[in-house]
Coordinates of C-alpha atoms and ligand atoms in Angstrom, one line a residue:
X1 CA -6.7 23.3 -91.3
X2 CA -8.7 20.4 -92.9
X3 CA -5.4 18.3 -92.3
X4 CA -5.5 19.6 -88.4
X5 CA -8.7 18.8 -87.8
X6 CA -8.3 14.8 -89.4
X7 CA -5.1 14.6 -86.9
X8 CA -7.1 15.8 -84.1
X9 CA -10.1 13.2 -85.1
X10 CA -7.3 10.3 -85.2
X11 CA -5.6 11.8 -82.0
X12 CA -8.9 12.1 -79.8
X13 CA -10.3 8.3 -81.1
X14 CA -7.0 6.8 -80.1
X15 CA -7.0 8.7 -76.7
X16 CA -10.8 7.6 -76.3
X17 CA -10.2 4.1 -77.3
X18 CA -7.4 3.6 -74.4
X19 CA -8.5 5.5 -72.1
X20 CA -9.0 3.3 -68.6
X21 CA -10.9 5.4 -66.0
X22 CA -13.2 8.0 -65.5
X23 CA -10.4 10.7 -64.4
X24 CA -8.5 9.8 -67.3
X25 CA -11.8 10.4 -70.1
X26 CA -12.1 13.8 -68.5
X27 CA -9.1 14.5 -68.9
X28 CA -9.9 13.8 -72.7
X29 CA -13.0 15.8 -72.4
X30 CA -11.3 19.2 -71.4
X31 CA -8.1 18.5 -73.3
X32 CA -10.9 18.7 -76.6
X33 CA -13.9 19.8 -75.5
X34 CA -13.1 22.1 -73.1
X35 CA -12.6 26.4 -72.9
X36 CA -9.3 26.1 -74.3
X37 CA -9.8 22.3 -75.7
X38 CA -8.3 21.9 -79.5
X39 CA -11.7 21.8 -81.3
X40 CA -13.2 24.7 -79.7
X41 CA -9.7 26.2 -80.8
X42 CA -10.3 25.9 -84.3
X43 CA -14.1 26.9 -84.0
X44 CA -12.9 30.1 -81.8
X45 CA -10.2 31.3 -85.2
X46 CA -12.2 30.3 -88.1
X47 CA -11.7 33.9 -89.1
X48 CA -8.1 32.9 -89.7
X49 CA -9.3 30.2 -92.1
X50 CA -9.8 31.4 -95.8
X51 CA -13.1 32.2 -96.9
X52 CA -14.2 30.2 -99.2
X53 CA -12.8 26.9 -97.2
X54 CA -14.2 28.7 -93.7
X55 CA -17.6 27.3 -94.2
X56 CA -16.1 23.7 -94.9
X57 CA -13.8 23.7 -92.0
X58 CA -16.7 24.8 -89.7
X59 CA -18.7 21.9 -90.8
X60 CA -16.1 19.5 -90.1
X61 CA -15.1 20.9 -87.1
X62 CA -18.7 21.0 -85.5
X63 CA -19.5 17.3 -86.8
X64 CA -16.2 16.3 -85.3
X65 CA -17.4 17.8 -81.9
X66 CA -20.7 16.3 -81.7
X67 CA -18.6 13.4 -83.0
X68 CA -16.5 13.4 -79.9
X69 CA -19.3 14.1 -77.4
X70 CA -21.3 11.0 -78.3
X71 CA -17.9 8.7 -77.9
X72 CA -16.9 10.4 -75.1
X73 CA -20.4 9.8 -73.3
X74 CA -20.1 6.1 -74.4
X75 CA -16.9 6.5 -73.3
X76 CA -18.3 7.1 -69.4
X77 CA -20.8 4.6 -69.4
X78 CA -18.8 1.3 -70.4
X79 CA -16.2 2.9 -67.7
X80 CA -18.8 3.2 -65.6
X81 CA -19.9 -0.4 -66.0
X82 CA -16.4 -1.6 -65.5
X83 CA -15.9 0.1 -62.4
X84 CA -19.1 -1.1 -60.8
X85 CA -18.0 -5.1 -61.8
X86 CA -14.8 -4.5 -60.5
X87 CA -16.0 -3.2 -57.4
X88 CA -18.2 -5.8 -56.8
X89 CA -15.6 -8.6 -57.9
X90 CA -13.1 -7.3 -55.4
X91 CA -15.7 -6.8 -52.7
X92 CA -15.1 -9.2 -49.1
X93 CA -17.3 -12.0 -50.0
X94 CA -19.8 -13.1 -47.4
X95 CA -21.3 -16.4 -47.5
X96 CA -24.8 -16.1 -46.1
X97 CA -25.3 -19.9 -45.8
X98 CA -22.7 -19.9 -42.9
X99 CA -23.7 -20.8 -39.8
X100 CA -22.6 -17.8 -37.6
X101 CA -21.7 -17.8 -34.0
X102 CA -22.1 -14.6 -33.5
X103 CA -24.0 -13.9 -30.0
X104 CA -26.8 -12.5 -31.1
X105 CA -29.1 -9.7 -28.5
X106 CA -32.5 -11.2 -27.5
X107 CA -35.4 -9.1 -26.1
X108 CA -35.4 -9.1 -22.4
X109 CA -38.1 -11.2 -20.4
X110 CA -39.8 -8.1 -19.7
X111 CA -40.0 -6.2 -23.2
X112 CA -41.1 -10.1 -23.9
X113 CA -44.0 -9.7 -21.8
X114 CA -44.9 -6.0 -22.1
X115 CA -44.8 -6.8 -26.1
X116 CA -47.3 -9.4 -25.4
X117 CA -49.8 -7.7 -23.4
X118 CA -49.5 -4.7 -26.7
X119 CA -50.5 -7.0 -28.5
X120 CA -53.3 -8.4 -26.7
X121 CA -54.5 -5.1 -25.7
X122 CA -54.0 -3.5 -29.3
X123 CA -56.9 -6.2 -30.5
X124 CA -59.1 -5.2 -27.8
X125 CA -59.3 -1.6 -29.8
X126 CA -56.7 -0.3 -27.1
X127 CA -53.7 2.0 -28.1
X128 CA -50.0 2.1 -26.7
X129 CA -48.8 5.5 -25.0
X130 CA -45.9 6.6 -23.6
X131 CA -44.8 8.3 -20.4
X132 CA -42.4 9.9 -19.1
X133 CA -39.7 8.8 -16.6
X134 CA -39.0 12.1 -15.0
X135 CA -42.6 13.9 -14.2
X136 CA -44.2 16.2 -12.4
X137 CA -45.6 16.4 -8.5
X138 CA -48.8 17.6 -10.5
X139 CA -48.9 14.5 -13.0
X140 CA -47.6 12.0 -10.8
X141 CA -50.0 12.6 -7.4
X142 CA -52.0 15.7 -7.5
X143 CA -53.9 15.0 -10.5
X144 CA -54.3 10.9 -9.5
X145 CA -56.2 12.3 -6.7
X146 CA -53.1 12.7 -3.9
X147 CA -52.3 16.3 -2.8
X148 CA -49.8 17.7 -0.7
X149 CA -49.3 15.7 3.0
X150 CA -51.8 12.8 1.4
X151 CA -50.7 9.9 3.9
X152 CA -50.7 7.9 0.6
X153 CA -47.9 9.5 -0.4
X154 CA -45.9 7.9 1.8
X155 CA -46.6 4.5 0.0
X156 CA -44.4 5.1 -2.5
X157 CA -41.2 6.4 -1.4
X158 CA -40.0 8.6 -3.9
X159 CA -36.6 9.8 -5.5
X160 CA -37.2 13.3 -6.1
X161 CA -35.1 15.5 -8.1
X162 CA -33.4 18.9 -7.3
X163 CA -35.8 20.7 -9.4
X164 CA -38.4 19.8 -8.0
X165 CA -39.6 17.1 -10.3
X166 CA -39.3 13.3 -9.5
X167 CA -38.4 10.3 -11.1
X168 CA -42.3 8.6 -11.4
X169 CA -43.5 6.3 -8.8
X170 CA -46.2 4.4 -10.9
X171 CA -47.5 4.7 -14.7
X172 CA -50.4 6.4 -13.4
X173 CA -48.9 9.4 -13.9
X174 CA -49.7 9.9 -17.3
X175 CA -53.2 9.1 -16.6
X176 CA -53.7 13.0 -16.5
X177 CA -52.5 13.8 -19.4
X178 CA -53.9 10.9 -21.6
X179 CA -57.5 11.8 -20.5
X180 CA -56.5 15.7 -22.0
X181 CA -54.9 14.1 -25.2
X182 CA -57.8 12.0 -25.6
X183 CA -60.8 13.2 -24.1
X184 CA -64.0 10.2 -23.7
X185 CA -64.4 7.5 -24.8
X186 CA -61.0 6.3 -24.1
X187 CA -59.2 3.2 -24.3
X188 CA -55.3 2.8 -23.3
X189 CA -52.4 1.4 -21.8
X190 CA -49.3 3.0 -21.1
X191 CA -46.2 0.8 -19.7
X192 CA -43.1 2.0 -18.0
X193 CA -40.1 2.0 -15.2
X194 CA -41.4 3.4 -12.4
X195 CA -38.9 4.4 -9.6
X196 CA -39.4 3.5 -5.3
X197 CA -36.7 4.3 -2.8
X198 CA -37.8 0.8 -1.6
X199 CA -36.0 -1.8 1.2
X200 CA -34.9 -4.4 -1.8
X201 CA -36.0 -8.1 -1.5
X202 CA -37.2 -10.8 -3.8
X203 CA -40.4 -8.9 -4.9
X204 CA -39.4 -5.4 -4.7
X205 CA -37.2 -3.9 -6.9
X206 CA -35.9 0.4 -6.5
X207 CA -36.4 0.3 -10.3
X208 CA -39.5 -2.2 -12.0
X209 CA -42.0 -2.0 -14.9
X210 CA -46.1 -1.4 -14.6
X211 CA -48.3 -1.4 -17.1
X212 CA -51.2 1.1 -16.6
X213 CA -54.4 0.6 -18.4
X214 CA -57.7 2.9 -18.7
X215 CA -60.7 2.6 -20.2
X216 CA -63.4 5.3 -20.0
X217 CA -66.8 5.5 -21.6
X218 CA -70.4 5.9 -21.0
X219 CA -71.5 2.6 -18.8
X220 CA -68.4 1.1 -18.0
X221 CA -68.3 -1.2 -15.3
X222 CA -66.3 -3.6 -12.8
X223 CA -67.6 -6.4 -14.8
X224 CA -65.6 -4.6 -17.9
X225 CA -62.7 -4.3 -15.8
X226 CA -62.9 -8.0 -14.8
X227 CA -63.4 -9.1 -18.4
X228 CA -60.5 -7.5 -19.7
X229 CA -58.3 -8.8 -16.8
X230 CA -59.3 -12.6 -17.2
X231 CA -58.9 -12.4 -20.8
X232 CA -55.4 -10.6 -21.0
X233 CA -54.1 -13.1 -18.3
X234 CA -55.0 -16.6 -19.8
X235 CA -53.9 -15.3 -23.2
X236 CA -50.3 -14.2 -20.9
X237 CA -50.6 -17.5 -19.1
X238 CA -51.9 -19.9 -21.9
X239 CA -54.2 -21.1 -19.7
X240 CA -57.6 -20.2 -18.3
X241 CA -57.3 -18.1 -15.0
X242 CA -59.2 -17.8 -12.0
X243 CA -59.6 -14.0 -11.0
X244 CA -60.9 -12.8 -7.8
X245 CA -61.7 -9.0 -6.2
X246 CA -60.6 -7.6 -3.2
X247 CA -61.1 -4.6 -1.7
X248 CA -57.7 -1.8 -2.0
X249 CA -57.3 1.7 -1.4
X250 CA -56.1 4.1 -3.9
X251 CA -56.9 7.9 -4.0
X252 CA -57.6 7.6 -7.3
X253 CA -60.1 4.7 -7.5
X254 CA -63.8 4.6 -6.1
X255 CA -64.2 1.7 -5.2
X256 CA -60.3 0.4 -5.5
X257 CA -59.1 -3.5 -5.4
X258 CA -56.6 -5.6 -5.4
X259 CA -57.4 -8.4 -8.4
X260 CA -55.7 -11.9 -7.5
X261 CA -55.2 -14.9 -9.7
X262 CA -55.4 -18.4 -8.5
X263 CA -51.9 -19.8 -8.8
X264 CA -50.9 -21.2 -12.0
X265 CA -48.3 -23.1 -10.3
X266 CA -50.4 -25.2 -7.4
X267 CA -53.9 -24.4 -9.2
X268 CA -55.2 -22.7 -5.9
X269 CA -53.9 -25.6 -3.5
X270 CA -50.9 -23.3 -1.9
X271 CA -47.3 -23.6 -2.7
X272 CA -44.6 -21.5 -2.3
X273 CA -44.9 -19.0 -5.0
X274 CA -48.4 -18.0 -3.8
X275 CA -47.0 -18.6 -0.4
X276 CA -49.2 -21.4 0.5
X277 CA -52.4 -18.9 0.3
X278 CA -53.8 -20.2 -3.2
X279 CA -53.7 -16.9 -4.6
X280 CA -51.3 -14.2 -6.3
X281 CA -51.9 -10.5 -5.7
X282 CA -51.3 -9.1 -9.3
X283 CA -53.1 -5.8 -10.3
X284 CA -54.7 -3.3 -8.4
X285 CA -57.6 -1.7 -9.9
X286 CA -60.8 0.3 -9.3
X287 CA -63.2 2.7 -11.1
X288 CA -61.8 6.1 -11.9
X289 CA -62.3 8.3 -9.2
X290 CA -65.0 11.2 -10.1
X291 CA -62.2 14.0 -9.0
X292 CA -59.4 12.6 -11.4
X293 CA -61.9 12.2 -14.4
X294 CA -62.9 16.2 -13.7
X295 CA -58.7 17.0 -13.9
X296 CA -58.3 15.2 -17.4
X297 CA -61.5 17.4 -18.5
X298 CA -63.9 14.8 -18.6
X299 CA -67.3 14.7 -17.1
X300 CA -68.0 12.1 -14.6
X301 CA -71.7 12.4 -14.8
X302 CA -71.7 11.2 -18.4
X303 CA -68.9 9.0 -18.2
X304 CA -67.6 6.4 -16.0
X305 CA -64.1 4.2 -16.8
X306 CA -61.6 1.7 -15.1
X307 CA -58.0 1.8 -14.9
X308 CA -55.2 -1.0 -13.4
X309 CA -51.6 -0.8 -12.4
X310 CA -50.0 -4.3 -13.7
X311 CA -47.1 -5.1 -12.1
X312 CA -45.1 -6.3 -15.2
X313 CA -42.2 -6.9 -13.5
X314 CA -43.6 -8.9 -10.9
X315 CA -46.0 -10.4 -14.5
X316 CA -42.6 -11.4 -15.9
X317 CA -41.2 -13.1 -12.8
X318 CA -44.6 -15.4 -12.8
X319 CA -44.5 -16.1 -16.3
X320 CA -40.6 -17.3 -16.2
X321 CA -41.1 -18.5 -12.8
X322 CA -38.2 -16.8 -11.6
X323 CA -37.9 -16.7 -7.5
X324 CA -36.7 -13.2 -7.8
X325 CA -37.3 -10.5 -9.3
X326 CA -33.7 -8.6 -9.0
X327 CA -32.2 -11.4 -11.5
X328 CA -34.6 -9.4 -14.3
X329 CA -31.9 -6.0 -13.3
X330 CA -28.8 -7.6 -12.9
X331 CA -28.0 -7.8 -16.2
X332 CA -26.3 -11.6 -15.4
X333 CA -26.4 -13.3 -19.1
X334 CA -26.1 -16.8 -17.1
X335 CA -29.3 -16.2 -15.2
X336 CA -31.7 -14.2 -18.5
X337 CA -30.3 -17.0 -21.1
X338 CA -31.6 -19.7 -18.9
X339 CA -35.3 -17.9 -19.1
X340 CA -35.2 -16.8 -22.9
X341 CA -37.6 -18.1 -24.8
X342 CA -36.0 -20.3 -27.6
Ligands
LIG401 C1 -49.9 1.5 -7.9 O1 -48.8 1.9 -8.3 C2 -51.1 2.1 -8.5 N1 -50.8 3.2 -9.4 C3 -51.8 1.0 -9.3 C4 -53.2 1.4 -9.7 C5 -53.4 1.9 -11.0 C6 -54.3 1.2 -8.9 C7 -54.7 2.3 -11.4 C8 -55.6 1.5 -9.3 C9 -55.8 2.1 -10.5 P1 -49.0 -0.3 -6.3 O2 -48.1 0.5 -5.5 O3 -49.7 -1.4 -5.6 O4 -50.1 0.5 -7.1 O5 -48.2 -1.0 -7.5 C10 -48.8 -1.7 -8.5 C11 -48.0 -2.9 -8.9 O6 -46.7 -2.6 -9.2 C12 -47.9 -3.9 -7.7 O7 -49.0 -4.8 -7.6 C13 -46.6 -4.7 -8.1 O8 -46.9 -5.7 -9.0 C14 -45.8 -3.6 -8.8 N2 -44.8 -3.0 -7.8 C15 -45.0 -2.0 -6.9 N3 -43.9 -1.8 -6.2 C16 -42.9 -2.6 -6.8 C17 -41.5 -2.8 -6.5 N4 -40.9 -2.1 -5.6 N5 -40.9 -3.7 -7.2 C18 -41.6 -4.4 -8.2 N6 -42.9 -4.3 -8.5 C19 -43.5 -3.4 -7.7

C-alpha cells in the first residue's frame, strides 16, 4: 500500500505539473480528491491494510491529501493568472489617442437652454420638478383657476384624449400639485412639452417647451418676480436686459402680465425680430391668484407668491437667433449643427 500511495504521489505531481487549464486541474481534483478519487480510496479501505502498518499508511495517505490540496489550489491560481494575461493579450486593442470620426450626439438647443436656466435657478435656492405630459382636466385648468365653459379655455386649444385626460397645454399644470408636495414657502421651476392644436407658423409650434416657475412665501412681491426675471435673462443672454411689465390676463394670476425684454438684437431701436416695436414679449407672469393658492392647501392670507410661464422654445429661438421656431422639431441635422454650440 505504501508503494501505491508513492505511485499515486508521483502520478498526481506529474498530472498537476502539466496540467494547462482550469477544466483540466479539476479534472485532477475529482480524479484524487474526489468521492471515488484514488486517495480517498485508500483512506475509505484502511481496514484492508494490516494492522500494525494501518496507522503508517493513514498518515501518509492523509499528508499526501493535504499535500495535493495545497498544489492543486496553487495549481488554480497561477492558471488563473494565465488565463487573465491571455485574455487581455488577445483582447481587440483600442488606441485611445486616435482621433475618432465618429459623429458624436450633442444636446439639443433647447435641453441647452432649459439646462441653463436649472442651473441659474438651482443657485437661486430653487429646485427642478417634473411634470407630466398626459394630465388631468383637474390639474391642467380647474385647479389653475379655469373651470368648465371658462372662455379661457379656448386659448389653448387642446388635444384631448379618449379617456378623458389631455395631453397638457402649459407647465402650469403641475402647479397644483407642487403646492401639495410642498406646501409654503415654496421655491420651483418645472419645465416641459406642452401640447396646442395650434395654426403652425414661425412662432407657434403644435408641440414646444415652457418653463414654469413659482415662488411662494410670506411677503412676496412683483418686485421679487421682476428681480428674478432680469437676473435669469442677462445671465441667458450674457448681457444686461431691459425688462418691462404689461398688463395680461390669466385665471390664475391677480394681477397677470406679460414681461418684455428690450431686443438684444436692435437694443430697443426696432428690427425685425422684435418686429420693429423695440420689444420682445417673453414670459407671462402675475401673482398667484388667492383661489389656486387655497387648491394647493395653502393659505393666501399668510402667504402671497409669483409664478411665470417661460416660453423656452420661443427662449431658445432668441438665444440662437433662429427665424423659426419649427427648425428646433424638425429634426434637420443641417439646420441644429449650424446652431450648436462648439
Ligand atoms: C401660459 O401658458 C401660462 N400658463 C403662462 C403663465 C404661467 C402665466 C404662470 C402666468 C403665470 P401662454 O399661453 O401665453 O401662457 O404661453 C406662455 C409662453 O409659451 C408664451 O409666451 C410662448 O413663449 C410660449 N408658447 C405658447 N404657445 C406656443 C406655441 N404654440 N409655440 C411655441 N411657444 C408657445
Amino acid at each position: 500500500m505504501i508503494d501505491k500511495i508513492s505511485s499515486i504521489e508521483k502520478e498526481v505531481k506529474e498530472k498537476i505539473a502539466n496540467a494547462k487549464t482550469s477544466v483540466s486541474i479539476e479534472e485532477i481534483r475529482v480524479e484524487f480528491l474526489g468521492k471515488k478519487g484514488k486517495i480517498i480510496d485508500i483512506l475509505k479501505n484502511l481496514k484492508s491494510v494490516e494492522e500494525t502498518k494501518r496507522k503508517e499508511v493513514a498518515t501518509l495517505a492523509n499528508k499526501l491529501r493535504v499535500d495535493i490540496e495545497n498544489k492543486i489550489e496553487d495549481k488554480k491560481e497561477e492558471i488563473k493568472e494565465k488565463e487573465y494575461e491571455n485574455k487581455i493579450n488577445n483582447a481587440k486593442k483600442i488606441d485611445l489617442t486616435l482621433p475618432t470620426n465618429l459623429n458624436i450626439g450633442s444636446l439639443h438647443p433647447i435641453t441647452i437652454v432649459q439646462k441653463e436656466l436649472e442651473e441659474i435657478f438651482e443657485s437661486m435656492g430653487f429646485t427642478v420638478e417634473d411634470g407630466n405630459e398626459v394630465e388631468t382636466e383637474y390639474n391642467n385648468f380647474e385647479a389653475v383657476n379655469v373651470p368648465k365653459h371658462h372662455p379661457a379655455r379656448d386659448m389653448q386649444d387642446t388635444f384631448w384624449l379618449e379617456n378623458g385626460q389631455l395631453l397638457k397645454t402649459q407647465t402650469s399644470a403641475a402647479q397644483n400639485k407642487i403646492m401639495k408636495k410642498y406646501g409654503a414657502p415654496l421655491k420651483a421651476i418645472f419645465p416641459g412639452r406642452c401640447f396646442r392644436n395650434e395654426e403652425l407658423d414661425a412662432s407657434h409650434e403644435n408641440t414646444f417647451f415652457q418653463m414654469e416657475g413659482m415662488m411662494i412665501d410670506k411677503d412676496v412681491s412683483i418686485a421679487n418676480l421682476i428681480y428674478f426675471m432680469k437676473t435669469l435673462l442677462s445671465e441667458i443672454f450674457k448681457k444686461e436686459v431691459e425688462v418691462r411689465l404689461r398688463p395680461g390676463y390669466f385665471p390664475f394670476v391677480e394681477p397677470g402680465f406679460e414681461l418684455d425684454i428690450k431686443c438684444i438684437y436692435c437694443d430697443g431701436k426696432g428690427c425685425k425680430v422684435c418686429k420693429h416695436g423695440g420689444w420682445i414679449e417673453l414670459c407671462p407672469c402675475g401673482m398667484i391668484h388667492p383661489n389656486v393658492l387655497k387648491m394647493g392647501g395653502i393659505d393666501p392670507e399668510k402667504y402671497s407668491g409669483f409664478a411665470f410661464g417661460l416660453g423656452l422654445s420661443r427662449l431658445a429661438m432668441m438665444k440662437y437667433g433662429i427665424n423659426d421656431l419649427r427648425i428646433l422639431n424638425s429634426g434637420d441635422l443641417r439646420a441644429l449643427k449650424q446652431m450648436y454650440i462648439k
